[in-house]
Amino acid sequence: MSTPGSELWRLDAARTRSISAENPTGAPGAGARATDGTGAHAARLLGPGWKVSPSIHLAAGETATLADISGPGVLRHCWLTTDRSALGLITLRMYWDAEPQPAIELPLGDFFCNGWDELALVRSEMVVVAPAGGLNSYWPMPFRAHARITLHNGGARAVPVYYQFTYTEQDVPADAGYLHALRRTGTPLGAPAVHTILDTVPGPGRYVGTYLAIRPGAPGWWGEGELKFYLDGDTTHPTLCGTGTEDYFGGAWNFDLDGAYRTYSTPYLGLHQVLPSDEIYRPQQRFGMYRWHIRDPICYQRELRVTMQALGWHDDGTYLPLENADIATTALWYQGPVRGIRA
């Protein structure tokens, strides 16, 4: 895919469309025509066109299709908001073209770097989480014939869902890949203390992002483990190997400055969540961090596998495998249409 913003100068045949509760089909001139909806009472003195249908109610156990789009096109911006306490109970699924399985299937919060039960703000190029729970994705998502987006409420009560998906109707290049997202967990991690972020997926493709939520399960520093990318036939040893968890996410020296963790959120990487924020080196602390490989995509031709070691320190200065760690990762990558890739 192109670098964000690189297409803004093009005056081609693309047309912008947007799907929301105010225009469920995205059809031209079809917005703000509702005569009933969640805002009908508030708009009763104003009439049609005045925010009559800004949202939907998603009942417990219900699956709602938020968007059903004919292609070709590119999804450009996804915005949602809902009950912040339900982010881990709502499943987001996205389907491209004729694939029967979703290319994206994970809890709503994890797609937006919010895997814990407290909201974390994110100020990155591809994902923005704004006060007080505005969830934004700028990942470009091309599709050729069809795109479908659903939400499933796995909780015990109904939640409101406000949403808007903006896309362009346009031709899609022959070499464009489909965005995939996969969440994997290790709770607890067990032995060996190696977490598989992405099992072997076929190429050609580009790996573009990692979100990590971790609870180390042991006192002391927890981020000595390397992230490893096995490309195109690598077996025992990877082609790409980092120097430590905090290094991969752009930090250094244990994220520790003057005896405290310091959070940061930048366009391409961040340690955006530390819970609780006023402690350090505690076994039950929780952390959230992300890295987007936009300027430095990891390109492969035949296959890719991604792993992460979980390592802390023994008192004698040797590495401590964190077998009791709780880890959840979300991997994002682009690839061609291949069926059957799941966790």
Rosetta silent file (secondary structure, phi, psi, omega in degrees, C-alpha in Angstrom):
SEQUENCE: MSTPGSELWRLDAARTRSISAENPTGAPGAGARATDGTGAHAARLLGPGWKVSPSIHLAAGETATLADISGPGVLRHCWLTTDRSALGLITLRMYWDAEPQPAIELPLGDFFCNGWDELALVRSEMVVVAPAGGLNSYWPMPFRAHARITLHNGGARAVPVYYQFTYTEQDVPADAGYLHALRRTGTPLGAPAVHTILDTVPGPGRYVGTYLAIRPGAPGWWGEGELKFYLDGDTTHPTLCGTGTEDYFGGAWNFDLDGAYRTYSTPYLGLHQVLPSDEIYRPQQRFGMYRWHIRDPICYQRELRVTMQALGWHDDGTYLPLENADIATTALWYQGPVRGIRA
SCORE:     score description
SCORE:     0.000 S_00000001
   1 L     0.000  157.850 -179.349    0.000    0.000    0.000 S_00000001
   2 L   -71.888  156.398  172.693    1.047    3.597   -0.509 S_00000001
   3 L   -62.271  137.805  179.820    2.530    5.703    2.244 S_00000001
   4 L   -49.858  132.070  177.572   -0.238    7.619    4.095 S_00000001
   5 L    88.592   -9.613 -173.454   -0.997   10.874    2.328 S_00000001
   6 L   -74.257  -11.180 -177.516    0.860    9.959   -0.863 S_00000001
   7 L  -102.802    1.013 -171.830   -2.337    9.865   -2.944 S_00000001
   8 L   -65.431  -24.160 -177.247   -3.775   13.241   -1.941 S_00000001
   9 L   -81.296  -12.571 -172.924   -2.491   14.980   -5.056 S_00000001
  10 L   -76.407  129.490  175.699   -4.238   12.608   -7.462 S_00000001
  11 L  -108.924   72.713 -175.601   -7.266   13.980   -9.340 S_00000001
  12 L  -104.890 -159.430 -173.977   -8.582   10.663  -10.592 S_00000001
  13 L   -89.888   11.599 -179.488  -12.022    9.098  -10.914 S_00000001
  14 L   -66.441  148.374  175.977  -12.407    8.208   -7.222 S_00000001
  15 E  -129.319  135.985 -178.825  -15.609    9.169   -5.414 S_00000001
  16 E   -89.142  134.838  176.324  -15.954    9.439   -1.636 S_00000001
  17 E  -130.928  161.190 -179.114  -18.789    7.633    0.142 S_00000001
  18 E  -149.389  134.953 -179.825  -19.616    7.219    3.824 S_00000001
  19 E  -112.517  132.609  176.861  -21.734    4.730    5.767 S_00000001
  20 E  -155.903  179.831  175.139  -23.292    5.528    9.133 S_00000001
  21 L   -64.815  -20.383  176.698  -26.590    5.136   10.937 S_00000001
  22 L   -84.187  -17.837  175.769  -27.617    8.323    9.087 S_00000001
  23 E  -147.747   79.170 -171.429  -26.780    6.754    5.704 S_00000001
  24 L   -64.113  -21.955 -179.561  -26.693    2.936    6.104 S_00000001
  25 L  -101.003  -16.533 -175.479  -26.022    2.234    2.426 S_00000001
  26 L    74.918    9.017 -175.933  -23.642    5.101    1.656 S_00000001
  27 L   -66.728  150.090  178.516  -25.687    5.896   -1.447 S_00000001
  28 L   -58.283  133.019  177.154  -25.397    9.379   -3.006 S_00000001
  29 L    68.429   13.001 -175.673  -27.856   11.837   -1.474 S_00000001
  30 L   -99.372    3.192 -177.993  -29.154    9.227    0.990 S_00000001
  31 L   -80.982  151.847  173.574  -27.816   10.790    4.194 S_00000001
  32 L    58.919   35.960  178.088  -29.927   12.394    6.934 S_00000001
  33 L  -106.275   -1.711 -174.477  -33.207   11.051    5.544 S_00000001
  34 L   -62.886  143.599  173.719  -34.242    8.962    8.548 S_00000001
  35 L  -108.435   -6.092  177.394  -37.667    9.506   10.047 S_00000001
  36 L  -147.333  154.991  179.739  -37.011    7.255   13.050 S_00000001
  37 L   158.772 -173.229 -174.965  -33.967    6.326   15.092 S_00000001
  38 L   -67.874  -16.053  178.251  -32.125    6.841   18.382 S_00000001
  39 L  -105.743   10.509 -174.405  -32.315   10.638   17.986 S_00000001
  40 L   -61.939  -39.841 -178.672  -35.985   10.838   16.979 S_00000001
  41 L   -67.008  -44.412 -178.775  -37.152   12.131   20.350 S_00000001
  42 L   -65.298  -28.912 -177.128  -34.462   14.813   20.546 S_00000001
  43 L   -97.597    9.012 -171.543  -35.231   15.911   16.984 S_00000001
  44 L   -62.033  -26.512 -179.983  -39.021   15.788   17.297 S_00000001
  45 L   -90.508   -4.415 -174.811  -39.340   19.591   17.175 S_00000001
  46 L  -111.188  -30.000  176.689  -36.951   19.934   14.235 S_00000001
  47 L    91.697 -174.716 -178.326  -38.039   17.248   11.776 S_00000001
  48 L   -58.988  148.764  178.905  -36.140   15.162    9.176 S_00000001
  49 L    91.267   -4.740 -176.230  -32.513   15.999    8.522 S_00000001
  50 L  -114.146   66.125  172.562  -31.795   16.947   12.143 S_00000001
  51 L    54.405   55.386  179.201  -29.849   14.004   13.625 S_00000001
  52 L   -81.382  -31.000 -174.122  -32.738   11.579   13.751 S_00000001
  53 L  -135.921   70.660 -176.995  -30.596    8.411   13.525 S_00000001
  54 L   -82.829  -11.374 -172.769  -27.067    8.946   14.895 S_00000001
  55 L  -157.283  177.283  172.607  -26.544    5.433   16.321 S_00000001
  56 E  -127.078  160.375  168.847  -27.885    1.915   16.779 S_00000001
  57 E   -97.884  126.912  177.888  -28.618   -0.241   19.818 S_00000001
  58 E  -106.675  106.215 -175.009  -26.675   -3.504   19.747 S_00000001
  59 L   -70.346  158.707  176.302  -28.535   -6.026   21.911 S_00000001
  60 L   -57.644  130.426  179.349  -26.795   -8.683   23.992 S_00000001
  61 L    80.257   -1.647 -175.723  -25.869  -11.606   21.741 S_00000001
  62 L   -90.547  147.277  170.087  -26.720   -9.696   18.570 S_00000001
  63 E  -113.001  126.096  179.768  -24.579   -9.312   15.457 S_00000001
  64 E  -112.510  134.084  171.426  -25.110   -6.138   13.429 S_00000001
  65 E   -87.476  111.586 -177.781  -23.877   -5.584    9.881 S_00000001
  66 E   -84.333  -31.807 -178.272  -22.623   -2.005    9.922 S_00000001
  67 E  -146.481  137.902  175.778  -21.436   -1.863    6.325 S_00000001
  68 E  -140.196  103.085 -164.366  -22.068   -3.921    3.201 S_00000001
  69 E  -121.530  135.804  172.177  -20.253   -2.317    0.282 S_00000001
  70 E   -88.353  140.990 -177.728  -19.876   -3.174   -3.389 S_00000001
  71 L  -101.283 -174.057    5.699  -16.431   -2.645   -4.870 S_00000001
  72 L   -81.485  156.922  179.319  -13.963   -1.871   -6.070 S_00000001
  73 E  -175.194 -179.639  179.037  -12.923    0.580   -3.407 S_00000001
  74 E  -137.825  119.422  173.094  -10.693    1.433   -0.462 S_00000001
  75 E   -71.542  126.493 -171.779  -11.899    1.896    3.100 S_00000001
  76 E  -107.199  -36.332 -174.988  -10.115    5.027    4.326 S_00000001
  77 E  -148.809  129.821  173.469  -11.361    5.868    7.840 S_00000001
  78 E  -116.246  126.280  173.698  -13.272    3.942   10.481 S_00000001
  79 E  -125.890  131.338  175.440  -14.746    5.786   13.447 S_00000001
  80 E  -142.014  155.783  165.239  -16.722    4.112   16.228 S_00000001
  81 E  -150.690  150.479 -177.471  -17.671    4.747   19.790 S_00000001
  82 E  -158.450 -169.021  175.094  -19.634    2.686   22.267 S_00000001
  83 L   -61.014  118.279 -175.130  -19.774    1.822   25.965 S_00000001
  84 H   -61.889  -28.110 -179.068  -16.093    1.966   26.975 S_00000001
  85 H   -75.477   -7.921 -176.143  -16.539   -0.908   29.440 S_00000001
  86 H  -105.051    7.652 -173.777  -17.642   -3.215   26.599 S_00000001
  87 L   -61.646  -30.096  178.588  -14.603   -2.901   24.303 S_00000001
  88 L   -85.895   -7.831 -176.694  -13.413   -6.400   25.175 S_00000001
  89 L  -103.085   -8.860 -179.205  -16.888   -7.925   24.755 S_00000001
  90 E  -104.284  128.041 -179.241  -17.621   -6.677   21.240 S_00000001
  91 E  -100.700  126.760  175.532  -16.111   -8.589   18.314 S_00000001
  92 E   -96.123  131.946  175.953  -15.175   -6.736   15.143 S_00000001
  93 E  -132.148  137.101  175.773  -15.170   -8.706   11.881 S_00000001
  94 E  -130.741  131.427 -177.315  -14.249   -7.519    8.389 S_00000001
  95 E  -118.204  136.910  178.565  -14.673   -9.606    5.233 S_00000001
  96 E  -114.822  130.248  173.469  -13.102   -8.872    1.850 S_00000001
  97 L    55.331 -132.884 -172.970  -14.562  -10.011   -1.464 S_00000001
  98 L   -93.293    8.181 -178.138  -15.674  -13.664   -1.611 S_00000001
  99 L   -65.783  126.384 -178.843  -13.659  -14.905    1.364 S_00000001
 100 L   -74.381  -23.973  179.908  -15.997  -16.866    3.708 S_00000001
 101 L  -100.712  145.401  178.407  -13.801  -16.203    6.759 S_00000001
 102 L   -67.928  140.022  173.099  -13.143  -12.702    8.103 S_00000001
 103 L   -77.456  -24.583  178.300   -9.694  -11.275    7.420 S_00000001
 104 E  -125.966  121.874 -179.631  -10.083   -9.222   10.600 S_00000001
 105 E  -152.844  107.906 -177.129  -11.640  -10.826   13.680 S_00000001
 106 E  -170.096  165.426  175.107  -10.817   -9.665   17.196 S_00000001
 107 E   -58.657  142.143 -176.318  -12.218   -7.738   20.166 S_00000001
 108 H   -54.272  -42.894 -178.473  -13.006   -4.163   19.224 S_00000001
 109 H   -61.237  -39.265 -177.342  -10.639   -2.764   21.850 S_00000001
 110 H   -67.272  -33.313  177.532   -7.635   -4.733   20.601 S_00000001
 111 H   -63.441  -27.698 -178.811   -8.023   -3.386   17.054 S_00000001
 112 L  -109.013   29.437  174.713   -7.677    0.087   18.575 S_00000001
 113 L    59.629   34.106  178.729   -4.784   -0.756   20.964 S_00000001
 114 L  -131.724   73.542 -177.863   -7.096   -0.983   23.967 S_00000001
 115 L   -88.127  -12.763  177.628   -6.882   -4.547   25.227 S_00000001
 116 L   -95.446  177.297 -172.837   -7.222   -3.749   28.931 S_00000001
 117 L   -92.967   14.332  172.584  -10.348   -2.635   30.766 S_00000001
 118 L  -124.470  135.413 -175.408   -9.269    0.999   31.137 S_00000001
 119 L   -65.110  135.346  174.850   -9.325    3.403   28.198 S_00000001
 120 L  -121.637  128.929  178.191   -5.923    4.419   26.816 S_00000001
 121 L   -78.095  144.202 -179.289   -5.558    7.369   24.462 S_00000001
 122 E  -131.014  134.850 -178.343   -3.500    6.808   21.293 S_00000001
 123 E  -126.170   63.769 -177.124   -2.017    9.530   19.066 S_00000001
 124 L  -114.403  174.337 -178.849   -0.604    7.594   16.124 S_00000001
 125 L   -70.885  -38.168 -172.915   -0.824    7.852   12.353 S_00000001
 126 L   -97.315  -28.816  179.933   -2.892    4.702   11.842 S_00000001
 127 E  -132.301  130.453  174.711   -4.905    4.509   15.084 S_00000001
 128 E  -127.839  125.736  171.567   -6.226    7.400   17.161 S_00000001
 129 E  -115.466  114.953 -171.680   -8.147    6.921   20.396 S_00000001
 130 E  -109.118  157.478  173.225   -9.515   10.264   21.517 S_00000001
 131 L   -58.977  141.279   -8.341  -11.329   11.419   24.650 S_00000001
 132 L  -110.783   55.840 -179.721  -13.641    9.990   25.750 S_00000001
 133 L   124.335   25.145  173.882  -13.565    6.838   23.661 S_00000001
 134 E   -79.469  116.739 -175.026  -13.503    7.920   20.020 S_00000001
 135 E  -102.104  118.342 -175.718  -11.978    4.993   18.110 S_00000001
 136 E  -125.639  132.805  172.378  -10.349    5.899   14.798 S_00000001
 137 E  -122.691  132.876  174.838   -8.547    3.733   12.238 S_00000001
 138 L  -114.201   17.352  174.747   -6.741    5.117    9.205 S_00000001
 139 L   -64.839  123.570  175.157   -5.495    1.758    7.907 S_00000001
 140 L   -71.580  131.714 -175.332   -6.246    1.736    4.137 S_00000001
 141 E  -127.937   94.521 -179.972   -8.316   -1.366    3.346 S_00000001
 142 E   -77.506  150.079  173.151   -8.732   -2.137   -0.373 S_00000001
 143 E  -147.280  151.956 -173.422  -11.379   -4.512   -1.687 S_00000001
 144 L  -102.391  -44.083 -176.822  -12.242   -5.478   -5.227 S_00000001
 145 L  -114.700  -32.877 -170.022  -15.805   -6.818   -5.267 S_00000001
 146 E  -163.873  145.366  172.328  -17.239   -6.549   -1.767 S_00000001
 147 E  -136.443  138.738  177.977  -16.569   -5.498    1.828 S_00000001
 148 E  -136.445  135.080 -178.633  -18.641   -6.346    4.892 S_00000001
 149 E  -126.152  127.656  179.375  -18.151   -5.104    8.477 S_00000001
 150 E  -129.090  157.635  170.470  -19.984   -6.574   11.474 S_00000001
 151 E  -127.092  135.121  175.650  -20.036   -6.145   15.248 S_00000001
 152 E  -117.246  128.798  179.163  -21.100   -8.872   17.670 S_00000001
 153 E   -92.975  103.453  177.944  -22.091   -8.025   21.232 S_00000001
 154 L   -89.609    5.922  179.597  -20.874  -10.839   23.455 S_00000001
 155 L   -85.411 -178.611 -175.336  -21.867   -9.001   26.626 S_00000001
 156 L   -96.178   -0.170 -179.812  -24.925   -9.383   28.826 S_00000001
 157 L  -143.499  159.664 -179.403  -26.527   -6.022   28.035 S_00000001
 158 L   -69.187  151.345  177.097  -27.256   -3.802   25.081 S_00000001
 159 E  -133.583  150.874  172.608  -24.784   -1.098   24.086 S_00000001
 160 E   -81.734  147.243  175.950  -25.064    1.955   21.834 S_00000001
 161 E  -132.217  117.472  171.459  -22.899    2.038   18.722 S_00000001
 162 E  -104.119  137.193 -174.796  -22.087    5.233   16.862 S_00000001
 163 E  -156.556  156.295  171.872  -20.091    4.688   13.695 S_00000001
 164 E  -155.853  124.696  178.643  -18.980    6.121   10.369 S_00000001
 165 E  -116.056  119.419 -178.921  -16.964    4.337    7.671 S_00000001
 166 E  -107.357  131.793 -177.825  -15.572    6.489    4.875 S_00000001
 167 E  -142.531  163.621  175.818  -14.363    4.873    1.672 S_00000001
 168 E  -112.617  133.356  169.050  -13.540    5.748   -1.908 S_00000001
 169 E   -80.912  115.905 -175.597  -15.111    4.082   -4.917 S_00000001
 170 L  -165.618  163.095  173.584  -12.101    3.533   -7.169 S_00000001
 171 L   -68.210  145.915  179.761  -10.103    0.970   -9.083 S_00000001
 172 L  -111.388  126.551 -179.071   -7.800   -1.154   -6.957 S_00000001
 173 L   -57.795  150.895 -177.599   -4.315   -1.968   -8.330 S_00000001
 174 L   -61.926  -28.341 -177.091   -3.638   -5.594   -9.180 S_00000001
 175 L   -95.211   10.165  179.350   -0.820   -5.789   -6.606 S_00000001
 176 L   -73.843  135.134  176.461   -2.850   -4.386   -3.689 S_00000001
 177 L   -95.249  165.396  176.604   -3.091   -6.681   -0.655 S_00000001
 178 E   -95.429  138.152  177.233   -5.953   -7.141    1.777 S_00000001
 179 E   -73.019  133.276  174.614   -5.532   -5.994    5.366 S_00000001
 180 E  -122.062  149.493  173.383   -5.570   -8.807    7.926 S_00000001
 181 E  -140.819  134.298 -177.277   -5.564   -8.589   11.725 S_00000001
 182 E  -138.501  129.132  176.788   -5.116  -11.506   14.114 S_00000001
 183 E  -102.445  134.412  175.932   -5.136  -11.598   17.911 S_00000001
 184 E  -131.406  144.721 -176.678   -3.289  -14.347   19.779 S_00000001
 185 E  -127.357  154.123  168.936   -3.113  -14.906   23.540 S_00000001
 186 E  -138.588  105.331 -171.279   -0.998  -16.770   26.060 S_00000001
 187 L  -141.503   94.408   -9.175   -2.633  -16.736   29.506 S_00000001
 188 L   -76.225  170.335 -173.812   -0.433  -17.829   31.178 S_00000001
 189 L   -67.354  -43.879 -178.635    2.303  -18.147   28.592 S_00000001
 190 L    80.932 -172.401 -177.542    3.859  -21.371   29.906 S_00000001
 191 L  -110.037  140.589   -6.050    7.136  -22.991   28.853 S_00000001
 192 L   -70.549  157.509 -175.175    9.000  -22.202   26.736 S_00000001
 193 L   -81.012   61.158  178.958    8.320  -18.515   27.319 S_00000001
 194 E  -125.695  124.542 -179.767    7.887  -17.780   23.611 S_00000001
 195 E  -103.594  128.537  176.664    4.706  -16.212   22.272 S_00000001
 196 E   -87.467  111.971  178.171    3.782  -16.677   18.615 S_00000001
 197 E   -75.161  -42.844 -179.896    2.478  -13.378   17.298 S_00000001
 198 E  -145.393  120.791  175.794    1.836  -14.715   13.810 S_00000001
 199 E   -75.781  177.583 -172.305    2.120  -18.310   12.706 S_00000001
 200 E   -60.244  118.329  175.000    3.304  -19.079    9.204 S_00000001
 201 E  -118.294  147.566 -174.382    1.277  -17.062    6.679 S_00000001
 202 E   -80.170  155.099  175.820    1.857  -17.179    2.932 S_00000001
 203 L  -103.814 -175.664   -0.533    3.277  -14.402    0.800 S_00000001
 204 L   -72.718  153.566 -178.577    3.769  -12.205   -0.902 S_00000001
 205 E  -164.620  175.671  176.109    2.885   -9.797    1.856 S_00000001
 206 E  -136.721  124.319  175.396    3.825   -6.921    4.085 S_00000001
 207 E   -86.450  127.179 -170.013    3.759   -6.997    7.872 S_00000001
 208 E  -125.031   -5.265 -178.601    2.670   -3.557    9.068 S_00000001
 209 E  -170.735  149.677  175.847    1.844   -3.549   12.764 S_00000001
 210 E  -135.730  130.230  167.681    2.036   -5.057   16.250 S_00000001
 211 E  -116.247  131.254 -178.879   -0.028   -4.266   19.345 S_00000001
 212 E  -122.614  128.397  168.225    1.113   -5.887   22.603 S_00000001
 213 E  -117.833  123.544 -174.144   -0.768   -6.121   25.905 S_00000001
 214 E  -139.377  139.231  167.540    1.313   -7.808   28.626 S_00000001
 215 E  -120.185  113.399 -166.747    1.159   -8.545   32.346 S_00000001
 216 L   -67.018  -32.448  178.139    4.625   -9.922   33.248 S_00000001
 217 L    77.137    6.919  177.032    3.635  -12.108   36.226 S_00000001
 218 L  -150.080  148.474  179.493    7.012  -11.641   37.949 S_00000001
 219 L   -71.834  162.118  177.514    8.649   -8.676   39.706 S_00000001
 220 L    92.529 -174.713 -178.898   11.419   -6.669   38.121 S_00000001
 221 L   -71.657  140.425 -168.076   12.092   -5.693   34.541 S_00000001
 222 L  -122.037    1.810 -168.152   10.155   -7.821   32.066 S_00000001
 223 L  -112.972   36.074  179.713   11.159   -6.705   28.560 S_00000001
 224 L   -81.222  -12.765 -173.861   14.413   -8.466   27.660 S_00000001
 225 L   -68.337  143.403  179.741   12.767  -10.746   25.099 S_00000001
 226 L   -89.408  145.970  167.309   13.546  -10.394   21.398 S_00000001
 227 E   -95.063  134.464 -173.145   10.987  -10.106   18.603 S_00000001
 228 E  -128.744  134.829  179.231   11.893  -12.334   15.676 S_00000001
 229 E  -116.721  114.103 -179.169   10.682  -12.326   12.074 S_00000001
 230 E   -97.069  113.972 -172.586   11.215  -15.545   10.133 S_00000001
 231 E  -110.870  135.416  160.845   11.090  -14.770    6.406 S_00000001
 232 L    48.234   52.658  175.559   10.841  -16.940    3.298 S_00000001
 233 L   104.169   -4.309  174.059   12.121  -20.261    4.550 S_00000001
 234 L   -56.321  139.577  179.192   13.872  -19.297    7.794 S_00000001
 235 L  -116.481  -87.666 -177.593   13.719  -22.232   10.228 S_00000001
 236 L   -72.147  -37.912 -173.664   15.717  -22.166   13.472 S_00000001
 237 L  -119.434  139.974 -176.105   17.081  -18.657   13.078 S_00000001
 238 L   -87.638  163.789  172.447   15.244  -15.538   11.844 S_00000001
 239 L   -79.753  -41.280 -179.971   16.308  -12.938    9.325 S_00000001
 240 E  -109.880  125.123 -179.252   15.093  -10.031   11.485 S_00000001
 241 E  -141.678  121.258  179.842   15.885  -10.114   15.203 S_00000001
 242 L   -82.559 -174.198 -175.036   15.532   -7.220   17.611 S_00000001
 243 L  -113.429    3.611 -179.848   17.440   -6.527   20.808 S_00000001
 244 L   156.850  158.805 -174.748   14.623   -6.390   23.361 S_00000001
 245 H   -63.555  -46.596 -178.552   10.946   -5.681   23.799 S_00000001
 246 H   -67.458  -27.915  178.503   11.294   -2.029   24.733 S_00000001
 247 H   -69.326  -42.934  179.138   13.714   -1.523   21.845 S_00000001
 248 H   -59.496  -36.763 -179.596   11.246   -2.908   19.291 S_00000001
 249 L   -90.551   16.758  170.839    8.626   -0.451   20.517 S_00000001
 250 L    86.364    1.031 -179.833   11.077    2.433   20.230 S_00000001
 251 L   -93.162 -163.302  179.765   11.994    2.823   23.891 S_00000001
 252 L  -164.836  156.712  171.066   15.191    2.104   25.826 S_00000001
 253 H    49.337   53.361  170.648   16.532    1.143   29.240 S_00000001
 254 H    68.982   15.318 -172.993   13.411   -0.562   30.614 S_00000001
 255 H    57.770   19.835 -171.318   11.137    2.432   29.816 S_00000001
 256 E  -104.571  121.944  174.211   12.510    3.666   33.166 S_00000001
 257 E  -131.563  115.470 -179.761   13.419    7.320   33.703 S_00000001
 258 L    57.572   40.139  174.299   14.215    8.470   37.238 S_00000001
 259 L    78.125   19.886  179.575   12.530    5.435   38.765 S_00000001
 260 E  -146.010  148.116  170.798    9.234    5.676   36.865 S_00000001
 261 E   -72.337  141.480  177.474    7.750    4.410   33.624 S_00000001
 262 L  -119.915  114.837  179.334    7.192    7.181   31.085 S_00000001
 263 L   -77.978  156.565  176.797    4.406    6.661   28.575 S_00000001
 264 E  -156.177  150.781  177.222    4.567    8.045   25.035 S_00000001
 265 E  -140.972  115.263 -174.889    2.447    7.905   21.898 S_00000001
 266 L  -123.104  174.469 -177.190    3.993    8.873   18.556 S_00000001
 267 L   -55.361  -33.637 -171.897    2.932    8.458   14.903 S_00000001
 268 L  -122.042   -9.269  179.108    4.514    5.020   14.517 S_00000001
 269 E  -161.846  159.122  179.360    5.202    3.573   17.972 S_00000001
 270 E  -176.141  155.117  162.634    4.431    4.002   21.637 S_00000001
 271 E  -107.600   91.136 -168.682    4.133    2.725   25.202 S_00000001
 272 E   -98.001   -4.762 -177.479    0.723    4.325   25.664 S_00000001
 273 E  -146.104  127.555  172.336   -0.576    2.475   28.719 S_00000001
 274 E  -133.973  121.712 -176.616    0.862    1.573   32.142 S_00000001
 275 E  -128.746  121.875  -11.537   -1.558    0.318   34.824 S_00000001
 276 L   -74.851  155.153 -171.985   -1.190    1.432   37.536 S_00000001
 277 L   -78.134  -16.341 -174.747    0.911    4.343   36.365 S_00000001
 278 L  -100.601   14.689  176.670    2.514    5.162   39.731 S_00000001
 279 L  -120.413  167.154  177.863    4.222    1.793   40.252 S_00000001
 280 L  -148.262  139.469  175.223    7.251    0.152   38.660 S_00000001
 281 L    63.284   32.330  177.663    8.489   -3.445   38.262 S_00000001
 282 L   -95.697  141.010 -173.674    5.367   -4.984   39.824 S_00000001
 283 L   -64.648  -30.375 -176.319    4.345   -8.478   38.636 S_00000001
 284 L   -99.777    9.705  172.819    0.672   -7.629   38.098 S_00000001
 285 L   -65.257  153.267 -178.670    1.172   -4.321   36.290 S_00000001
 286 E  -122.193  143.093 -174.075   -0.347   -4.139   32.818 S_00000001
 287 E  -134.396  146.451  173.420    1.165   -2.515   29.750 S_00000001
 288 E  -131.442  134.938 -178.995    0.022   -1.607   26.254 S_00000001
 289 E  -151.033  158.266 -177.454    2.329   -0.690   23.346 S_00000001
 290 E  -143.881  156.027  170.429    2.249   -0.541   19.557 S_00000001
 291 E  -144.872  127.471  176.865    4.514   -0.297   16.539 S_00000001
 292 E  -106.516  122.205  179.383    3.399    0.478   12.987 S_00000001
 293 L   -89.388   70.443 -179.004    5.769   -0.590   10.200 S_00000001
 294 L   -93.021  -53.225  176.291    4.719    2.155    7.800 S_00000001
 295 L   -77.626  -17.502 -176.978    8.058    3.713    6.924 S_00000001
 296 L  -133.120   60.132 -178.667    9.770    0.348    7.467 S_00000001
 297 L   -61.470  147.478  177.162    7.397   -2.387    6.228 S_00000001
 298 E   -96.730  104.557 -171.848    8.530   -5.974    6.672 S_00000001
 299 E   -98.258  136.089  177.974    8.270   -7.394    3.157 S_00000001
 300 E  -141.603  156.378 -175.273    8.292  -11.117    2.383 S_00000001
 301 L  -107.663  -37.335 -174.777    7.659  -13.170   -0.729 S_00000001
 302 L  -109.021  -45.138 -176.295    6.858  -16.742    0.355 S_00000001
 303 E  -166.314  163.751 -179.440    5.945  -16.807    4.045 S_00000001
 304 E  -146.343  139.306  170.980    6.278  -15.083    7.417 S_00000001
 305 E  -135.185  139.025 -176.554    6.321  -16.169   11.057 S_00000001
 306 E  -129.442  130.471  178.246    6.654  -13.761   14.013 S_00000001
 307 E  -132.395  164.345  177.723    7.517  -14.640   17.633 S_00000001
 308 E  -140.264  129.237  172.249    8.316  -12.837   20.866 S_00000001
 309 E   -82.205  147.441  173.161   10.314  -14.051   23.853 S_00000001
 310 L  -113.906  107.581 -174.048    9.128  -13.116   27.340 S_00000001
 311 E  -134.089  135.060  168.916   12.187  -12.545   29.518 S_00000001
 312 E  -118.652 -147.664 -175.951   12.900  -10.856   32.818 S_00000001
 313 E  -129.706  135.788  162.907   15.838  -11.113   35.240 S_00000001
 314 L   -77.975  161.931  178.083   16.938  -13.514   37.964 S_00000001
 315 L   -62.978  -23.734 -178.645   18.661  -11.954   40.991 S_00000001
 316 L   -86.053    6.245  176.903   21.955  -13.411   39.752 S_00000001
 317 L    87.407    9.645  174.845   21.758  -11.376   36.536 S_00000001
 318 L   -98.881  160.028 -178.216   20.634  -14.207   34.250 S_00000001
 319 E   -67.703  144.241  178.063   17.498  -14.108   32.138 S_00000001
 320 E  -114.734  109.360  173.875   14.212  -15.250   33.685 S_00000001
 321 E   -62.053  127.657 -174.526   11.692  -16.843   31.287 S_00000001
 322 L   -90.659   73.938 -176.567    8.321  -15.289   32.184 S_00000001
 323 L   -69.138  -21.098  179.346    6.221  -18.448   32.109 S_00000001
 324 L   -95.173    7.204 -179.889    3.450  -16.804   34.181 S_00000001
 325 L   -68.427  146.344  169.305    3.099  -13.803   31.886 S_00000001
 326 E  -103.272  123.240 -176.201   -0.260  -12.947   30.345 S_00000001
 327 E  -132.038  135.788  168.322    0.228  -11.812   26.747 S_00000001
 328 E  -134.451  130.235  178.602   -2.147  -10.752   23.992 S_00000001
 329 E  -125.190  150.984  170.172   -0.890   -9.510   20.640 S_00000001
 330 E  -121.033  124.180  176.052   -2.539   -8.196   17.513 S_00000001
 331 E  -103.947  139.934  175.714   -0.665   -8.588   14.230 S_00000001
 332 E  -124.682  133.803 -179.872   -1.564   -6.564   11.130 S_00000001
 333 E  -156.565  158.895  175.532   -0.414   -7.419    7.634 S_00000001
 334 E  -107.125  136.626  175.947   -1.379   -7.174    3.973 S_00000001
 335 E  -154.876  170.763  177.867   -1.590  -10.245    1.746 S_00000001
 336 L   -76.732  179.002 -176.660   -3.432  -11.633   -1.248 S_00000001
 337 L   -74.258  105.163  176.951   -6.649  -13.691   -1.039 S_00000001
 338 L  -129.813  126.448 -176.030   -5.771  -16.932    0.779 S_00000001
 339 L   -81.314  153.016  165.949   -8.455  -18.945    2.546 S_00000001
 340 L    84.723   13.794  179.329   -8.259  -20.547    5.963 S_00000001
 341 L   -88.275  110.611  179.525   -5.739  -18.365    7.823 S_00000001
 342 L  -135.870 -178.566  179.960   -6.801  -18.274   11.454 S_00000001
 343 L   -63.966    0.000    0.000   -5.222  -18.334   14.908 S_00000001
